[in-house]
mmCIF file of C-alpha atoms in Angstrom:
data_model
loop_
_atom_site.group_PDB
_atom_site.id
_atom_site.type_symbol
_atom_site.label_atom_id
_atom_site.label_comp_id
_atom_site.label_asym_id
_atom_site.label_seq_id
_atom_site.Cartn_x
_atom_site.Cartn_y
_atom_site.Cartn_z
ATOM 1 C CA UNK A 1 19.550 -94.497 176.568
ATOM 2 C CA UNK A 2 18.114 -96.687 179.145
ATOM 3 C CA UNK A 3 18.661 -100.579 177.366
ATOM 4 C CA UNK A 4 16.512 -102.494 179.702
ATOM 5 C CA UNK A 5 13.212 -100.513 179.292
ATOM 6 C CA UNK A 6 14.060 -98.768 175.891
ATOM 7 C CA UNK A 7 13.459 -95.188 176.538
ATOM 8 C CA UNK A 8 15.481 -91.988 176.329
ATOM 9 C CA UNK A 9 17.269 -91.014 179.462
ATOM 10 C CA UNK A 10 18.730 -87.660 178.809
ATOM 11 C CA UNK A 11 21.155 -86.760 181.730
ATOM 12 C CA UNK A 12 22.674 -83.191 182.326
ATOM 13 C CA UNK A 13 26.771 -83.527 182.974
ATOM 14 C CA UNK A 14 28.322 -80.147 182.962
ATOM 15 C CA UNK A 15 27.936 -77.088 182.087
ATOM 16 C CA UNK A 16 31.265 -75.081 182.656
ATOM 17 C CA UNK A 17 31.938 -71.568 182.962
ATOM 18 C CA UNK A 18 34.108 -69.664 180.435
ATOM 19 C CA UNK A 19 36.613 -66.755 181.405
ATOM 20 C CA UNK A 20 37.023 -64.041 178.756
ATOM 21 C CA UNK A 21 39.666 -65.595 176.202
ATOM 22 C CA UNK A 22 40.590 -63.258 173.655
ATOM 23 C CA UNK A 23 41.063 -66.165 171.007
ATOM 24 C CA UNK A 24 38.050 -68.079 170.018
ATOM 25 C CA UNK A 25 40.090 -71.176 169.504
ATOM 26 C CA UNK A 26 40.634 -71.607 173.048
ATOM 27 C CA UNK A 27 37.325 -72.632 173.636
ATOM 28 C CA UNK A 28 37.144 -76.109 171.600
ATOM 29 C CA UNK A 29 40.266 -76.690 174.182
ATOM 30 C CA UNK A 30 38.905 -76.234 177.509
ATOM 31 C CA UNK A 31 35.589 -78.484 176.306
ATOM 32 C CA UNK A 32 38.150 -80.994 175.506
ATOM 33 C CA UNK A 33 39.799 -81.022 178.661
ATOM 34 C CA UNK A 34 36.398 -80.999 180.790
ATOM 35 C CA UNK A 35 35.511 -83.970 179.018
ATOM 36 C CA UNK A 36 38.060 -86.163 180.635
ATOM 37 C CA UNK A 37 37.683 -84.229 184.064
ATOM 38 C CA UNK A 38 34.289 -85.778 183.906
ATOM 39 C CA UNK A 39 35.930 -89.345 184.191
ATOM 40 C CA UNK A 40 34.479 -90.355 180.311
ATOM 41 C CA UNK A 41 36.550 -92.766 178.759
ATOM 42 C CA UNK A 42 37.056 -91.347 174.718
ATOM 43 C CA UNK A 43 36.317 -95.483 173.810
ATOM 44 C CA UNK A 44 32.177 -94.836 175.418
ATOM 45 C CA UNK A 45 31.909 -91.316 173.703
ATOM 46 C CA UNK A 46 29.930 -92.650 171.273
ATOM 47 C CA UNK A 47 29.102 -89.094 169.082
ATOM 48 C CA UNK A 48 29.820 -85.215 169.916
ATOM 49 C CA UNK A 49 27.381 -83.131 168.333
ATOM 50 C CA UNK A 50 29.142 -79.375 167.616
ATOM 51 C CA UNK A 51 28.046 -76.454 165.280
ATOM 52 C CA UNK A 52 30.084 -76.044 161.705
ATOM 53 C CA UNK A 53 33.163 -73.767 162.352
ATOM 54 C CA UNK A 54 36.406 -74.879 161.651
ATOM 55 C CA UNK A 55 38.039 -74.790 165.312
ATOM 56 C CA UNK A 56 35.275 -77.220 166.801
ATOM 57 C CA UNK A 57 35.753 -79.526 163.683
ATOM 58 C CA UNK A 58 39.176 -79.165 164.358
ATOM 59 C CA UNK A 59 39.323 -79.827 168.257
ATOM 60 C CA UNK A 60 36.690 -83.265 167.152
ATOM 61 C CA UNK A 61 39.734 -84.164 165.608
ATOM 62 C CA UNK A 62 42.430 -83.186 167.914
ATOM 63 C CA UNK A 63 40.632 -85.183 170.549
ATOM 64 C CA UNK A 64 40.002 -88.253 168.249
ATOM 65 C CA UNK A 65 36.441 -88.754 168.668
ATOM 66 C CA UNK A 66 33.561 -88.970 166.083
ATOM 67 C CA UNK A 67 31.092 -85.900 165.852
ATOM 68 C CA UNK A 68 28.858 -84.430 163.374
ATOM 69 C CA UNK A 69 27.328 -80.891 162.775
ATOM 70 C CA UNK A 70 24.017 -79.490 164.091
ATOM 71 C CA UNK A 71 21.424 -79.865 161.381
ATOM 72 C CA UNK A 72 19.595 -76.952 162.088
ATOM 73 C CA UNK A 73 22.406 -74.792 162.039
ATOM 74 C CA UNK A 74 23.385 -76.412 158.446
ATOM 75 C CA UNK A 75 19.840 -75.852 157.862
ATOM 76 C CA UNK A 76 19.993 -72.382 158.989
ATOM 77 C CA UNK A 77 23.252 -71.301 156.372
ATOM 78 C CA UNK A 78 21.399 -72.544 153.617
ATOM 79 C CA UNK A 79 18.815 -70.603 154.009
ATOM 80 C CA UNK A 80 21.170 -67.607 154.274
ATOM 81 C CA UNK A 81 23.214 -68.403 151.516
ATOM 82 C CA UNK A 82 19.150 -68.147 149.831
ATOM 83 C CA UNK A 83 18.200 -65.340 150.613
ATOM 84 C CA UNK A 84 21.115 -63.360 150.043
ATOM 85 C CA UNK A 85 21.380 -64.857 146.672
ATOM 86 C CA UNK A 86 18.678 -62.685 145.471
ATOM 87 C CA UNK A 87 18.830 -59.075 145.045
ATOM 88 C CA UNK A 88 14.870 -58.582 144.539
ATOM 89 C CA UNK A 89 14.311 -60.483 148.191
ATOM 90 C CA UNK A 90 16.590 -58.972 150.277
ATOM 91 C CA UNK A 91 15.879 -55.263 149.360
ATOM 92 C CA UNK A 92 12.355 -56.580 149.835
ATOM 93 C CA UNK A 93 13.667 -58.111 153.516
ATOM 94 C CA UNK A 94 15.435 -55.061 154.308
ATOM 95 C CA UNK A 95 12.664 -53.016 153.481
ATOM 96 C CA UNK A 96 9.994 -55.114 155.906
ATOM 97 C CA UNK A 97 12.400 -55.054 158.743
ATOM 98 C CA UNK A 98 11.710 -51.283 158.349
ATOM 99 C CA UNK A 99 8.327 -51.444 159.486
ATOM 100 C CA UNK A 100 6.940 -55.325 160.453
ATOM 101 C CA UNK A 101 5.711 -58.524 159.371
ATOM 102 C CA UNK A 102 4.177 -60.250 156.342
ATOM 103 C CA UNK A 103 0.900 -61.020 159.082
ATOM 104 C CA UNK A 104 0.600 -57.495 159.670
ATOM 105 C CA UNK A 105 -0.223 -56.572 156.044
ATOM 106 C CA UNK A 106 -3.684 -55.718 156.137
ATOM 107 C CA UNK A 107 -3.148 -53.638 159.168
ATOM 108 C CA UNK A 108 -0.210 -51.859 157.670
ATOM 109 C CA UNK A 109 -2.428 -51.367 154.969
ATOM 110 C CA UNK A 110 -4.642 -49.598 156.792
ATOM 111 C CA UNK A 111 -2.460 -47.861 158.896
ATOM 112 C CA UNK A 112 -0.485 -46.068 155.525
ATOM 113 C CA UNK A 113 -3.858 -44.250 154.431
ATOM 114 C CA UNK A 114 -3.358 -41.494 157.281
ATOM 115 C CA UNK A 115 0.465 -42.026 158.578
ATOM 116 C CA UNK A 116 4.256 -42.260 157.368
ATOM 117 C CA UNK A 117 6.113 -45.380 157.652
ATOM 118 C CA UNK A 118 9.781 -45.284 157.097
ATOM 119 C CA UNK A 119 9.350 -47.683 154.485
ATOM 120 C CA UNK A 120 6.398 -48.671 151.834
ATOM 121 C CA UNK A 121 5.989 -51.791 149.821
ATOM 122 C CA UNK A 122 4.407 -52.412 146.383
ATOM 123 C CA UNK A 123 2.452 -54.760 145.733
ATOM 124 C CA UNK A 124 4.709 -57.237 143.585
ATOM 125 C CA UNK A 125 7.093 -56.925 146.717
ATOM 126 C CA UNK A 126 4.239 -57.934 149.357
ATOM 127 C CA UNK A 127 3.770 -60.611 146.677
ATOM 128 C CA UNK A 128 7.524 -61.473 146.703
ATOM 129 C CA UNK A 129 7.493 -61.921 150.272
ATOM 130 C CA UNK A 130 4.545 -64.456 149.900
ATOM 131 C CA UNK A 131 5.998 -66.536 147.840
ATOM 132 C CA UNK A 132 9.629 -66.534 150.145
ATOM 133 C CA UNK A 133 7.980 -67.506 152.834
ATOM 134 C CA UNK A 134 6.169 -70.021 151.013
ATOM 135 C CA UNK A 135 10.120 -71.502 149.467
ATOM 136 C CA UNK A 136 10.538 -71.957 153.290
ATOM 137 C CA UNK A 137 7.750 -73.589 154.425
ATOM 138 C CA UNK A 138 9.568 -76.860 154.014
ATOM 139 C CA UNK A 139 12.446 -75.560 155.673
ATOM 140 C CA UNK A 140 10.575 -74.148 158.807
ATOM 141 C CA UNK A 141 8.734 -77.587 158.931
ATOM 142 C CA UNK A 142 12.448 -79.602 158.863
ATOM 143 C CA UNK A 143 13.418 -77.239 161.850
ATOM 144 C CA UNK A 144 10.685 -77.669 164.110
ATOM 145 C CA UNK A 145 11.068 -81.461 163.091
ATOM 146 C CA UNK A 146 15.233 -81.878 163.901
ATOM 147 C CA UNK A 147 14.620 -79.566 167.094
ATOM 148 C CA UNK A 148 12.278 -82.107 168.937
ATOM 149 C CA UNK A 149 13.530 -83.293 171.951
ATOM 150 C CA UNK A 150 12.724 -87.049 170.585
ATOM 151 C CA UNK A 151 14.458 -86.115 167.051
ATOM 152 C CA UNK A 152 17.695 -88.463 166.664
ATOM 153 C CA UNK A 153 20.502 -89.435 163.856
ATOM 154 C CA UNK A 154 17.754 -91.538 162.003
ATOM 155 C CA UNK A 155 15.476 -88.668 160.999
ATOM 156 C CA UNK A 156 18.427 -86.571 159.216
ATOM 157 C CA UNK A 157 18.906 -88.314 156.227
ATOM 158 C CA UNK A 158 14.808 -88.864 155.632
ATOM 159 C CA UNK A 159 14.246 -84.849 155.929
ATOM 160 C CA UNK A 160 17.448 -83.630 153.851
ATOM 161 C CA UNK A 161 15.721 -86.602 151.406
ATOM 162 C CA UNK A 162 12.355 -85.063 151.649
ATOM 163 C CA UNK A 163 13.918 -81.251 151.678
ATOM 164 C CA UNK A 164 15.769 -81.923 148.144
ATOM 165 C CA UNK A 165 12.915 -83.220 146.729
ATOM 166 C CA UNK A 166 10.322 -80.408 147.232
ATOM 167 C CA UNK A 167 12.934 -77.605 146.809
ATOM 168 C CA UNK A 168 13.601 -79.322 142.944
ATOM 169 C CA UNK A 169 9.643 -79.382 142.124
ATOM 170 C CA UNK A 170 8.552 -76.152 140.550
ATOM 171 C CA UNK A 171 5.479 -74.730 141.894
ATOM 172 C CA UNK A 172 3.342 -72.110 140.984
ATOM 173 C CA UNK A 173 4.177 -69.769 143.922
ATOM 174 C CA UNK A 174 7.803 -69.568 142.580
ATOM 175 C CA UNK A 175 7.501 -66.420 140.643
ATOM 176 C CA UNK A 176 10.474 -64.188 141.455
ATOM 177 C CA UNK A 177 12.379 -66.189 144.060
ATOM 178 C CA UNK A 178 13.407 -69.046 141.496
ATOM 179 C CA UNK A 179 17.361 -68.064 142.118
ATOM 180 C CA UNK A 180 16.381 -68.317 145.351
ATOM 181 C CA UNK A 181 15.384 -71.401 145.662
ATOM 182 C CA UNK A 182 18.035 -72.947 143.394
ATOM 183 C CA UNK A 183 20.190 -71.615 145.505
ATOM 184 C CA UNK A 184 18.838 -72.979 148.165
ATOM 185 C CA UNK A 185 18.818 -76.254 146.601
ATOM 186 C CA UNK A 186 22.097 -75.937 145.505
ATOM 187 C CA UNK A 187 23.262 -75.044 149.443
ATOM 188 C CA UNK A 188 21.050 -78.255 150.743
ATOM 189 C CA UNK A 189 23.604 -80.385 148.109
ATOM 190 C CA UNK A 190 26.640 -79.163 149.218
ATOM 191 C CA UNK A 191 26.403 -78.958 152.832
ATOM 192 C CA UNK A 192 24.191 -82.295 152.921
ATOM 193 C CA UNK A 193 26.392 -84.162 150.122
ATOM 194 C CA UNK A 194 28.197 -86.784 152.487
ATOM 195 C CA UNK A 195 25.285 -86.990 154.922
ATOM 196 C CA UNK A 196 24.858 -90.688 153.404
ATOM 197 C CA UNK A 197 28.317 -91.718 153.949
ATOM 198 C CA UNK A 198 28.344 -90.367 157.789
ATOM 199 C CA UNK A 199 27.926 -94.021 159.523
ATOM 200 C CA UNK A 200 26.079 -92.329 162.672
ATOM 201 C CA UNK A 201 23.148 -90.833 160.647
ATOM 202 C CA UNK A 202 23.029 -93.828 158.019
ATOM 203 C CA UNK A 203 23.444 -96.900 160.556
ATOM 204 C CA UNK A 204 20.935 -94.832 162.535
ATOM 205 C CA UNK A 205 18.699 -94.674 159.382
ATOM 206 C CA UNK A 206 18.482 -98.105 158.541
ATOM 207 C CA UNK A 207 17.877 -99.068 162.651
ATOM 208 C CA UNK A 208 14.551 -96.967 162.657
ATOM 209 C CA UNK A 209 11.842 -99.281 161.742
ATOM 210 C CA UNK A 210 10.016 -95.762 160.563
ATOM 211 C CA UNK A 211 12.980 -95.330 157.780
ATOM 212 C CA UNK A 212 15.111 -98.232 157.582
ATOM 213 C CA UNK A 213 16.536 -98.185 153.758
ATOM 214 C CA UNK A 214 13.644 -96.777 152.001
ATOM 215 C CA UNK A 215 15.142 -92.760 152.113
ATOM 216 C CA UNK A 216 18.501 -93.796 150.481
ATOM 217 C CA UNK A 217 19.275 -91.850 147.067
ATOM 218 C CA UNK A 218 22.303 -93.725 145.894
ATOM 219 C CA UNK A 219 22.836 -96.850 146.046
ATOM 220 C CA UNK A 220 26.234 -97.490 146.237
ATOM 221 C CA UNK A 221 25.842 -95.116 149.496
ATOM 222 C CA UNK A 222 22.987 -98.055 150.664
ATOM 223 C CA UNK A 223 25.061 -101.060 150.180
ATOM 224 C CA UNK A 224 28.004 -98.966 152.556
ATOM 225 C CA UNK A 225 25.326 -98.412 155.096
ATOM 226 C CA UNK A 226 23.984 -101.754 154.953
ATOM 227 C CA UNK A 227 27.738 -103.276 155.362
ATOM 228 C CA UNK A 228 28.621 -100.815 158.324
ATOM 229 C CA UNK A 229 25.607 -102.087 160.041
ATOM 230 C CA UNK A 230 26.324 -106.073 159.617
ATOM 231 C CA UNK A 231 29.783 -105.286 161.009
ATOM 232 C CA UNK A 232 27.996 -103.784 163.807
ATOM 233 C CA UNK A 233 25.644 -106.004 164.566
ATOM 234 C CA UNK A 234 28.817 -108.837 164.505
ATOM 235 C CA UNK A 235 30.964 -106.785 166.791
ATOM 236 C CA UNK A 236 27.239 -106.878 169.120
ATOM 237 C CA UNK A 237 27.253 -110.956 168.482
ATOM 238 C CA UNK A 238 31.225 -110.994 169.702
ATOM 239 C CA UNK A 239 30.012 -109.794 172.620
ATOM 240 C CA UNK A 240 27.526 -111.569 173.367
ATOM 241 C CA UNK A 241 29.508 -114.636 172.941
ATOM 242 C CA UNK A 242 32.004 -113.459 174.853
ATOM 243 C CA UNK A 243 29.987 -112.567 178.061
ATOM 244 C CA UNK A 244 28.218 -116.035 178.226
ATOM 245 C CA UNK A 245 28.738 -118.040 181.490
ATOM 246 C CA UNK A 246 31.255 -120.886 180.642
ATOM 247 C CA UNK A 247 28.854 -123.383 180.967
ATOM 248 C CA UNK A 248 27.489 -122.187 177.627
ATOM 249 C CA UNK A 249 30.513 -123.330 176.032
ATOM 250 C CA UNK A 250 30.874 -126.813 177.048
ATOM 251 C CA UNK A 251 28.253 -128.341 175.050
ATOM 252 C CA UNK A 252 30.566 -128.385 171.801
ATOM 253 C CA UNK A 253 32.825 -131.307 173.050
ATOM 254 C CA UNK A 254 31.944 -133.996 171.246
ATOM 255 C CA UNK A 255 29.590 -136.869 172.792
ATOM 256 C CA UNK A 256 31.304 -140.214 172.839
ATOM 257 C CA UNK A 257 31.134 -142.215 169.978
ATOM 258 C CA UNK A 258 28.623 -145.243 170.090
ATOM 259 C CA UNK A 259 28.821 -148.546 168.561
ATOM 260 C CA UNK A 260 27.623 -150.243 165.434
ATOM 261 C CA UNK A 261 24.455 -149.897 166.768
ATOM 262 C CA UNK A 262 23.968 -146.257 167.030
ATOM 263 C CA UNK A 263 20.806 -144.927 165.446
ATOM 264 C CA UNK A 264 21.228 -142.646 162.231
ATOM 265 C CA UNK A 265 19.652 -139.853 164.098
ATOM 266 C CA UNK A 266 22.471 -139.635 166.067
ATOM 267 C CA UNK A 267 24.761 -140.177 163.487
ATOM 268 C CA UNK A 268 23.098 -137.390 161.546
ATOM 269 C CA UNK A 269 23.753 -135.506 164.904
ATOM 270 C CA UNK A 270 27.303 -136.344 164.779
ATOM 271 C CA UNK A 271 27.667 -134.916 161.513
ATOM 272 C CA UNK A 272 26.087 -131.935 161.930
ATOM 273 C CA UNK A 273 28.407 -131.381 164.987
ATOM 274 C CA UNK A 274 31.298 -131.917 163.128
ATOM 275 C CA UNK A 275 30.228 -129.194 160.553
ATOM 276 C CA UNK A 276 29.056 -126.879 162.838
ATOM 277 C CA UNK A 277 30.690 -123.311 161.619
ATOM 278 C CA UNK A 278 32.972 -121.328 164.277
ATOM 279 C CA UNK A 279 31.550 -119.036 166.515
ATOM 280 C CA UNK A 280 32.823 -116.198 164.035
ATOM 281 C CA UNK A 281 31.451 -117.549 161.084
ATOM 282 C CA UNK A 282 27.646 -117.833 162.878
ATOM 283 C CA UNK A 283 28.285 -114.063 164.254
ATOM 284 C CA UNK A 284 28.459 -113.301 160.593
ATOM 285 C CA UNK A 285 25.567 -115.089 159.013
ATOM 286 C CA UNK A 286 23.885 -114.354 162.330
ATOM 287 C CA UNK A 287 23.957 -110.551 161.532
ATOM 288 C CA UNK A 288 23.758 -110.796 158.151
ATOM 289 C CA UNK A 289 20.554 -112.996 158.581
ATOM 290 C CA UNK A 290 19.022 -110.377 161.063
ATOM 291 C CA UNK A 291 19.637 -107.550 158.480
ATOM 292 C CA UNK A 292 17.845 -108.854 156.022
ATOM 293 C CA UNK A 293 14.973 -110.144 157.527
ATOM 294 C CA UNK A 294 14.377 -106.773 159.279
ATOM 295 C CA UNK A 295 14.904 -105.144 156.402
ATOM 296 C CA UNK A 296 12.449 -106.628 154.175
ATOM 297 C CA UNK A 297 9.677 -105.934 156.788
ATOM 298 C CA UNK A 298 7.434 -102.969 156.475
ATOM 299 C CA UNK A 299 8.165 -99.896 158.066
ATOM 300 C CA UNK A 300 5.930 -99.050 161.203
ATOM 301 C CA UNK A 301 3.988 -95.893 160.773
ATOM 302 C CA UNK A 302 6.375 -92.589 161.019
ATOM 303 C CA UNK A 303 4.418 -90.930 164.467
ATOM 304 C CA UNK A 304 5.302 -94.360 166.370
ATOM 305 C CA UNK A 305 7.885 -94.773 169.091
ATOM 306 C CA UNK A 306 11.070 -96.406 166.952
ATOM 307 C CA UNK A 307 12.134 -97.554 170.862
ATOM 308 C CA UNK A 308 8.697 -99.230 171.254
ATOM 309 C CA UNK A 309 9.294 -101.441 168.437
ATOM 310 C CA UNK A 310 12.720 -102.331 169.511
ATOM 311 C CA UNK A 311 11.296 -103.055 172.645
ATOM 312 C CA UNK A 312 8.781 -105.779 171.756
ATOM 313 C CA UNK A 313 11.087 -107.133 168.629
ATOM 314 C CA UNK A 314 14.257 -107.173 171.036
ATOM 315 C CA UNK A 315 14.104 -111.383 171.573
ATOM 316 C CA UNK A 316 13.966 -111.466 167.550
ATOM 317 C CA UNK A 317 16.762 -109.351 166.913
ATOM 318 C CA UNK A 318 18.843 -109.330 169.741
ATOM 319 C CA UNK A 319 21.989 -108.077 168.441
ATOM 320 C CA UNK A 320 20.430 -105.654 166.058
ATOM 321 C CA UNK A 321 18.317 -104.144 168.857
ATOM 322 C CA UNK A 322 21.764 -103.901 170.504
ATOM 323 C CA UNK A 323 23.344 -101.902 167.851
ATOM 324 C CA UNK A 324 19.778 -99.606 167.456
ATOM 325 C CA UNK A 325 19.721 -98.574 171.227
ATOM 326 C CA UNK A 326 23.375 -97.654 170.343
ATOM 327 C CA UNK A 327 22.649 -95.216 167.509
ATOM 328 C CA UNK A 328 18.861 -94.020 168.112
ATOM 329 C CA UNK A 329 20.247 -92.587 171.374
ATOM 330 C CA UNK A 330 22.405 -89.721 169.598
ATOM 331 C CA UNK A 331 20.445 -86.287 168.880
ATOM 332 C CA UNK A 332 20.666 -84.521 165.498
ATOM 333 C CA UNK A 333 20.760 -80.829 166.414
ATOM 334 C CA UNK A 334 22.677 -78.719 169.923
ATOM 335 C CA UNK A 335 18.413 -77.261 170.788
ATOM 336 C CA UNK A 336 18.961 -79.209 173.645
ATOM 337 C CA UNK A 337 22.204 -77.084 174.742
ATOM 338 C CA UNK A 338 20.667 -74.009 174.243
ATOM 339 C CA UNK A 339 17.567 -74.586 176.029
ATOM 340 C CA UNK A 340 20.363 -75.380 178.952
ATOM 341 C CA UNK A 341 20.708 -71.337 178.803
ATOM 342 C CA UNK A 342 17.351 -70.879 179.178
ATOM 343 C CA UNK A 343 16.889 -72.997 182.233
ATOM 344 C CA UNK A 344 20.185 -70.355 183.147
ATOM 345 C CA UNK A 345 17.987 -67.189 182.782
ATOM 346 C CA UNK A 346 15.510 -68.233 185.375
ATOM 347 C CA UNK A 347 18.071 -68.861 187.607
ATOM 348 C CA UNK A 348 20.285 -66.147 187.023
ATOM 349 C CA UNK A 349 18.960 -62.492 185.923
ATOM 350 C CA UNK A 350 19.815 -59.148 187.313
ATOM 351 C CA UNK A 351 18.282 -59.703 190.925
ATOM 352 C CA UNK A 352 20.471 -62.553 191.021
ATOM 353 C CA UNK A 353 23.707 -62.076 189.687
ATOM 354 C CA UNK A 354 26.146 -62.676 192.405
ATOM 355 C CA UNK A 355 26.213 -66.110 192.224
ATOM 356 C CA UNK A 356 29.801 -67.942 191.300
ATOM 357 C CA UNK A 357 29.909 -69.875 188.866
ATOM 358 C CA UNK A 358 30.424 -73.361 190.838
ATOM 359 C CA UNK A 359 27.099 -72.910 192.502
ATOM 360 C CA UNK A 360 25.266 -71.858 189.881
ATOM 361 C CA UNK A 361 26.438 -75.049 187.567
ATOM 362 C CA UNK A 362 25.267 -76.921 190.809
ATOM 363 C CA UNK A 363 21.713 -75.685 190.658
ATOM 364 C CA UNK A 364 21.744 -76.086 186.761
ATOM 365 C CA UNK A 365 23.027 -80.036 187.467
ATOM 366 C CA UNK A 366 19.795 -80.102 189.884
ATOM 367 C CA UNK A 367 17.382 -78.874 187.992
ATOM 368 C CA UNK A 368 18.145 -80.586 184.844
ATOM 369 C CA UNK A 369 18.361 -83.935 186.551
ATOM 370 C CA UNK A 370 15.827 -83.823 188.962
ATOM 371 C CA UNK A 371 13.745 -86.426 187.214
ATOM 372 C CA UNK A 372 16.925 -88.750 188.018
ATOM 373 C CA UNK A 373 16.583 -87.783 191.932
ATOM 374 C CA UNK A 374 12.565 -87.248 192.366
ATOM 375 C CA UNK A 375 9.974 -88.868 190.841
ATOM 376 C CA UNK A 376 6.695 -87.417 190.842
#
């Protein structure tokens, strides 16, 4: 995140090869270890974003910094905790795999009256497929959505909000895949449950002038977020305080003390000097003040740039824009990693496949960077 002009500024470190290593726990390990080789301090790791097995949750740990799941992997188990929860749809599934798609139907159709496919479907099972795909409309939408290369922390808790909602209306289209969609509901709840309490995605929630506390379904799990960010934005007003020149600080001796003369503005001055509150004290109703008045403002529309905002609003909330270019800058879902293995293929591919692996992280470090070293 670039602070000065408020934009993203994604930057390519590493991308390490892997020996064969017969157990899988290994892995989390080695990542652990190139992270210091890099020269990061743990204290400016700010979040490490991993999939949902145990050993990477596990190594997070091990090597004491914060990190949350990939959402679209979540995303991804509930749906195949869904389907599989339903007898009816995955014989129907297994069946379709057989032969093709649900857009192919009408040519399949066709194709049937003169030829034998290794698999035929009735019409209550084309139907059945209809209304599965229709279940995960929402879901497909929530992907594409999460997998954006402008998708951050802040737009988790608004879609798994959103997702809940339209998986617990009943619509018309649900006839035959109602276990399956409770089930999927019932999957959203229990892998989503603490997304709320996770500071990253609810600070980052509340900083995004397109969300701020309006998605929020409890609110005891509001008034934690709310708290976590005041603290934040008073550790941002410590600092602040604490990098000021010295000369800032030498206007709170106290002026001499006239004579019996003195005006009463000054001695209205004097008094307001005297009960001026510590520099702690005006970090804390400094934030708290911020907060609220950015809170109770309306939300800017949800296609706009949350960094443009910041941008313009930075001199009004100082601290607070602080603490947002802190948390806006952390993605919600690994797409970004695998695409890195795409960029791989068109390097590497079976014309090409004596390079080590040194050099071909160095061309990967170019090309994924290149916007740092050439500008067009």
């Amino acid at each position: 995140m670039d602070r000065l002009n408020f934009c993203f500024t994604p930057c390519y470190a590493a991308c390490p090869g892997f020996s064969r290593i017969a157990h899988r726990r290994a892995h989390p390990t080695v990542n652990g270890k190139d992270v210091k080789q890099l020269g990061i301090d743990k204290q400016r790791v700010h979040a490490i974003l991993r999939d949902n097995a145990a050993n990477m949750r596990k190594a997070m740990r091990d090597m004491g910094a914060q990190s949350v799941g990939c959402v679209a992997h979540s995303c991804q188990l509930c749906v195949h905790e869904g389907l599989l929860s339903q007898r009816s749809v995955t014989e129907t599934l297994a069946n379709a795999r057989k032969i093709s798609i649900l857009e192919q139907k009408r040519a399949l159709s066709i194709y049937t009256a003169d030829h034998n496919l290794p698999a035929t479907l009735t019409s209550s099972q084309w139907t059945l497929m209809e209304n599965t795909a229709e279940v995960l409309v929402p879901l497909e939408e929530l992907t594409r959505e999460v997998s954006k290369e402008t998708a951050t922390a802040a737009d988790v808790i608004p879609a798994i909000s959103a997702l809940r909602r339209v998986l617990s209306r009943e619509q018309t289209t649900d006839q035959g895949v109602r276990t399956m969609k409770r089930t999927l509901l019932e999957a959203v709840e229990t892998r989503f449950a603490e997304v709320e309490k996770e500071t990253l995605y609810s600070i980052a929630t509340l900083v995004d002038p397109r969300y701020k506390d309006r998605y929020f379904t409890k609110s005891d799990h509001l008034r934690f977020a709310k708290d976590s960010l005041i603290q934040e934005v008073m550790k941002m007003e410590e600092n602040r305080v604490a990098s000021k020149e010295p000369e800032a600080a030498e206007p709170v001796s106290k002026a001499p003390r006239q004579g019996a003369g003195s005006s009463l503005g000054s001695i209205l001055d004097e008094i307001l000097e005297e009960r001026q509150p510590e520099a702690q004290s005006v970090s804390t109703t400094s934030a708290d003040v911020q907060v609220r008045i950015y809170l109770s403002e309306q939300t800017i529309p949800r296609k706009s740039n949350p960094l443009d905002y910041w941008k313009t609003h930075a001199t009004q909330f100082p601290s607070l824009a602080a603490v947002a270019t802190k948390f806006l800058c952390a993605p919600c879902t690994s797409v970004d990693s695998e695409r890195l293995f795409s960029a791989v293929s068109n390097i590497l591919d079976e014309n090409r496949n004596r390079l080590s692996p040194d050099k071909l992280e160095m061309l990967i470090f170019l090309k994924k960077n290149m916007h740092f070293i050439w500008e067009p």
